[in-house]
Backbone as CSV, one residue per row, in Angstrom:
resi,resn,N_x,N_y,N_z,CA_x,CA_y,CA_z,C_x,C_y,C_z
1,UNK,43.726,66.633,51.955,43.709,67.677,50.957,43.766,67.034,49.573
2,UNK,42.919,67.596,48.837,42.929,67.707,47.192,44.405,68.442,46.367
3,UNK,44.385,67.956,45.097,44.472,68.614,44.073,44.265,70.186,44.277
4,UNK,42.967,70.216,44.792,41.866,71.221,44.323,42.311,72.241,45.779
5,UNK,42.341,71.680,46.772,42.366,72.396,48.188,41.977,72.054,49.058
6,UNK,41.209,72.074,50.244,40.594,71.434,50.870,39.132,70.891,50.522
7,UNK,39.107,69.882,51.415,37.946,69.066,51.151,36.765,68.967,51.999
8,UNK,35.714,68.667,51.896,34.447,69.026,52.717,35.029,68.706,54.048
9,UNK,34.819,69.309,55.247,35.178,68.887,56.389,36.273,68.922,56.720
10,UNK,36.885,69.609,56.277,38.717,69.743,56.415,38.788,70.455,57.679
11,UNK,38.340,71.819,57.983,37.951,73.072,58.489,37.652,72.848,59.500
12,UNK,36.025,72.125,59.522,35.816,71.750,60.838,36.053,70.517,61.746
13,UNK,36.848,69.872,60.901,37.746,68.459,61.503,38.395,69.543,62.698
14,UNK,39.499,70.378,61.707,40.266,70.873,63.031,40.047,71.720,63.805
15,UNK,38.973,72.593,63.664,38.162,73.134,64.328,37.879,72.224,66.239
16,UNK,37.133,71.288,65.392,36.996,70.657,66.542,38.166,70.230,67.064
17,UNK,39.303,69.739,66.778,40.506,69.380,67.041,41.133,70.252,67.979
18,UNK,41.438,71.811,67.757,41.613,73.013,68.296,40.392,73.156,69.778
19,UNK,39.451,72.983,69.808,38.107,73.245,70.881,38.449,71.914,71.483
20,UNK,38.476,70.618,71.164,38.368,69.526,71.999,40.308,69.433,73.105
21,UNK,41.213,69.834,71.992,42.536,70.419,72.981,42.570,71.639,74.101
22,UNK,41.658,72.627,73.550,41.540,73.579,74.255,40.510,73.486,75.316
23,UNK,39.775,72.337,75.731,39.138,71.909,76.156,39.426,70.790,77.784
24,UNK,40.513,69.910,77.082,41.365,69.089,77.871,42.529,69.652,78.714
25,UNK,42.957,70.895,78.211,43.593,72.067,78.694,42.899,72.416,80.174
26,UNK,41.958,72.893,79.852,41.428,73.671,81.149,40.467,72.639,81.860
27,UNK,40.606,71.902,81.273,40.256,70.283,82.539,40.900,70.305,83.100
28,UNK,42.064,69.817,83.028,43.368,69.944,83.158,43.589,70.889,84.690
29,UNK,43.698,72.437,84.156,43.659,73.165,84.874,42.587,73.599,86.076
30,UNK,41.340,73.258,85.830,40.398,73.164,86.628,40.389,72.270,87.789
31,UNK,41.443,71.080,87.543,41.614,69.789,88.716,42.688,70.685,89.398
32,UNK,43.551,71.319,88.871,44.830,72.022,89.990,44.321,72.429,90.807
33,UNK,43.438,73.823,90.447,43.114,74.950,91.177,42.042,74.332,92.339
34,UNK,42.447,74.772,93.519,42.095,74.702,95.140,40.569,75.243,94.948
35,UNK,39.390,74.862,95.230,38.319,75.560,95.421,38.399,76.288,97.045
36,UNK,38.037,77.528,96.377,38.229,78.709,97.753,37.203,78.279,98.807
37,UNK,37.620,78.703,100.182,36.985,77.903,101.043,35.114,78.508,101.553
38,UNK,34.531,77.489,101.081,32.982,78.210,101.962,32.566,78.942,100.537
39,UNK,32.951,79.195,99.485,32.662,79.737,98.548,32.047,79.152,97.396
40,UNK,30.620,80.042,96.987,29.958,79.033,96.147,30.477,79.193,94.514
41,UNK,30.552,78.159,93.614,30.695,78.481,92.520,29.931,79.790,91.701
42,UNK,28.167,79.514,91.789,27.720,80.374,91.230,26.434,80.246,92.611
43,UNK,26.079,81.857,92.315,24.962,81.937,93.359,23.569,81.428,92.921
44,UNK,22.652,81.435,94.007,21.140,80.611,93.637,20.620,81.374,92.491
45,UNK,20.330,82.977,92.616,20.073,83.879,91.290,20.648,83.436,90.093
46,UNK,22.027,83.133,90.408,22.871,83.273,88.880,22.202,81.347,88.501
47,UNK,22.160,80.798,89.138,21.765,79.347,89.160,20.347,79.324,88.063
48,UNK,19.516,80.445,89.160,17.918,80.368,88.374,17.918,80.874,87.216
49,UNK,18.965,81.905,86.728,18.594,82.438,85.764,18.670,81.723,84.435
50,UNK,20.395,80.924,84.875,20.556,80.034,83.844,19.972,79.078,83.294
51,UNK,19.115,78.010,84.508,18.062,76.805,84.283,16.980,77.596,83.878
52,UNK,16.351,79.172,83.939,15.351,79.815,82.916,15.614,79.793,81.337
53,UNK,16.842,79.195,81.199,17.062,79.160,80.056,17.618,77.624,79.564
54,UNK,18.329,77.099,80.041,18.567,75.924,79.485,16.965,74.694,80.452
55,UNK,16.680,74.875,80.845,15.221,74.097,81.249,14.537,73.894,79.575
56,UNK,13.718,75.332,79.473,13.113,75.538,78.234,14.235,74.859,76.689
57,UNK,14.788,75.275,76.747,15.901,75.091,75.726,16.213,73.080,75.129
58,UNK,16.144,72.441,76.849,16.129,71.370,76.693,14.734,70.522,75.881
59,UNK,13.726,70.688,76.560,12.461,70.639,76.169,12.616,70.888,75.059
60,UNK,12.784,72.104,74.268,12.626,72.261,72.741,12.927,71.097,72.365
61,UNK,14.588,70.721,72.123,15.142,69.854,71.787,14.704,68.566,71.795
62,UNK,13.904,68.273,72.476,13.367,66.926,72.779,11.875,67.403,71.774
63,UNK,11.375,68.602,72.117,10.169,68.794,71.014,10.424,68.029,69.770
64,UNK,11.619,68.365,69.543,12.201,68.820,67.987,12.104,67.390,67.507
65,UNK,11.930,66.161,68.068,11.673,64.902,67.872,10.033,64.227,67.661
66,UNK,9.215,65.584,68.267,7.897,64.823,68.479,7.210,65.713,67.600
67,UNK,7.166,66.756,67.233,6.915,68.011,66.957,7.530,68.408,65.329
68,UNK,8.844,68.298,65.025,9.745,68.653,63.765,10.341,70.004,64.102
69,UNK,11.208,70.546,63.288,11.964,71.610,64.135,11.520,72.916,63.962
70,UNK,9.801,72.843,63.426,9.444,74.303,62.807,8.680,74.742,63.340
71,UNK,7.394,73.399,63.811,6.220,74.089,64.882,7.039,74.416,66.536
72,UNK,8.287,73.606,66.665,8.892,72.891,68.214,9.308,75.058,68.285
73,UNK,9.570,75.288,66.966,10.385,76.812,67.051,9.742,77.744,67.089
74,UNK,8.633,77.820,66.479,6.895,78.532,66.646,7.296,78.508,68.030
75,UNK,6.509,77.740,68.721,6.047,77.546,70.298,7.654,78.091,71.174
76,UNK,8.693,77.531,70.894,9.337,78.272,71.562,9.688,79.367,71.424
77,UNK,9.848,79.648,70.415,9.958,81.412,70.153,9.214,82.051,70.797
78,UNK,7.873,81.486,70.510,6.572,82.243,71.409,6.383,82.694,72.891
79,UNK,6.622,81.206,73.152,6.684,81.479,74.614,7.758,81.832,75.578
80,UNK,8.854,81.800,74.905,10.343,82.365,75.352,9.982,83.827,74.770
81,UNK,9.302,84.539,74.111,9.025,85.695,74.010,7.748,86.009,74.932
82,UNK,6.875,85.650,75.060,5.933,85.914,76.395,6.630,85.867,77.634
83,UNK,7.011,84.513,78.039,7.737,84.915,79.434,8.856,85.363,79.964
84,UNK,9.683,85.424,78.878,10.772,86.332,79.335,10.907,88.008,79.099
85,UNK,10.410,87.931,77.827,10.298,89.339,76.874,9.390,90.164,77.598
86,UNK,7.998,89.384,77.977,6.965,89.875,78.073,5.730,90.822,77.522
87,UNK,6.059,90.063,75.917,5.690,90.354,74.487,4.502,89.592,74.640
88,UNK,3.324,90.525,74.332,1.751,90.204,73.588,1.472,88.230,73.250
89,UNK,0.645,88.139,73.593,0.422,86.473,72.397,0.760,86.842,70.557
90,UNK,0.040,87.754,70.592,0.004,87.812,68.924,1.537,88.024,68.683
91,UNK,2.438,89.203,69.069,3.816,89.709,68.442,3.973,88.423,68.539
92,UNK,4.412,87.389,69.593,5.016,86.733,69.823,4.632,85.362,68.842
93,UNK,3.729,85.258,68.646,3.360,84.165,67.649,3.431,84.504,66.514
94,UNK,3.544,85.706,65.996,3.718,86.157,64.581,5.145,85.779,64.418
95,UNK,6.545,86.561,65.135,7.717,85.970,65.205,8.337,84.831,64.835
96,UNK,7.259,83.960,66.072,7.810,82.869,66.036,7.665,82.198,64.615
97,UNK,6.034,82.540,63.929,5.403,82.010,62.887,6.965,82.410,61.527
98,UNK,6.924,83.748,61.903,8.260,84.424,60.922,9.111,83.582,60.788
99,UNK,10.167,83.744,62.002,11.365,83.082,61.923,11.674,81.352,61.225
100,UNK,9.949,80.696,61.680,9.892,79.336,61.113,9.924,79.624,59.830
101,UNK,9.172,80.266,59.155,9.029,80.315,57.538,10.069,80.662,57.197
102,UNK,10.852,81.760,57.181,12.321,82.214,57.022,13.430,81.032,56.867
103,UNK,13.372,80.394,58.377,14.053,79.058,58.011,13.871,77.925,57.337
104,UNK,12.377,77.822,57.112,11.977,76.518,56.086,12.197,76.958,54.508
105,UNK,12.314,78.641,54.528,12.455,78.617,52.598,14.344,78.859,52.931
106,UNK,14.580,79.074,53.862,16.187,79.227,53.641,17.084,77.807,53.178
107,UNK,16.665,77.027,54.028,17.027,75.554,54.440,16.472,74.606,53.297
108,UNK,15.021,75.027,53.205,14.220,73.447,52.647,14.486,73.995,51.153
109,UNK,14.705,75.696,50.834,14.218,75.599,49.286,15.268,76.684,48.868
110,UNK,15.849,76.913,49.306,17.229,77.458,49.060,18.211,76.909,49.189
111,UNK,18.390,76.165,50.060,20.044,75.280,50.524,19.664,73.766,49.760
112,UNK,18.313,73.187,50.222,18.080,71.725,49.745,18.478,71.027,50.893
113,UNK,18.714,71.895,52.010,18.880,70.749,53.303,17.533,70.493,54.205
114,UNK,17.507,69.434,54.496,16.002,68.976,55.026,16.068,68.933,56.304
115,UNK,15.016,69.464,57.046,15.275,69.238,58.459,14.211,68.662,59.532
116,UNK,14.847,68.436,60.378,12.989,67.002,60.682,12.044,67.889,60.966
117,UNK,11.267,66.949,60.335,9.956,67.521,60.671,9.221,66.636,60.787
118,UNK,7.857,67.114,61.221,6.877,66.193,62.247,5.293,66.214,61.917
119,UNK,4.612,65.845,62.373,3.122,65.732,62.014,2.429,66.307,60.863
120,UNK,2.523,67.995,61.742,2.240,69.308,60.983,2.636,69.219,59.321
121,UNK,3.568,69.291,59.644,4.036,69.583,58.082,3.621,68.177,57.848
122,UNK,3.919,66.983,58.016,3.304,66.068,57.328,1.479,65.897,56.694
123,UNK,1.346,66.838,57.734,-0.327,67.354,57.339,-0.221,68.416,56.361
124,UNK,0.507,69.587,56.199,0.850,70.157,54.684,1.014,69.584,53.734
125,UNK,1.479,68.627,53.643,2.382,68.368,52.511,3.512,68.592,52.402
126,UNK,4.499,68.742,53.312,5.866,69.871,53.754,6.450,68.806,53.965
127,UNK,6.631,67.618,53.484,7.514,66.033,53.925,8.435,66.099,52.936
């Protein structure tokens, strides 16, 4: 702490401090507890539904390296709105097109924080 009050990162120092205890906690507690017998954690449905979402989700993330984080969000928006939503090509690419622009004037030209980006925009001029 400052003079002044807190200091950049004060907040979420303990933030994380609070989540990484509360965390070791129910580790903790998770080694006690007996797994019930013959009983599955989560079922094959509840299994698929979740890898329908963290599958795609991962991929982005790895986009977000080859790609930059604006076209990687286009395409996933898009197509996480086609196949799950089961939203049009166009809604769904307009969206996605939205939400990217939204975040590139929020981030790149409102805040001044830069965020990777990749080819595309290096083909704009958007570097």
């Amino acid at each position: 702490m400052a003079e002044d009050g807190p200091q950049s990162g004060y907040f979420p120092f303990y933030i994380g401090v609070i989540i990484c205890i509360a965390s070791m906690v129910n580790f903790v507690l998770a080694l006690r507890v007996k797994a019930a017998d013959g009983e599955s954690f989560v079922s094959t449905e509840q299994l698929k539904s979740v890898l329908s979402v963290a599958i795609p989700t991962l991929v982005y993330v790895l986009a977000i390296q080859f790609l930059g984080i604006y076209a990687a969000s286009i395409v996933f928006i898009a197509l996480f709105m086609m196949w799950l939503g089961k939203y049009g090509w166009l809604r769904s690419a307009l969206v996605g097109c939205g939400v990217s622009v939204a975040f590139f004037v929020m981030f790149e030209i409102w805040f001044h924080v830069p965020l990777p980006k990749g080819p595309i925009e290096a083909m704009l001029g958007l570097n």
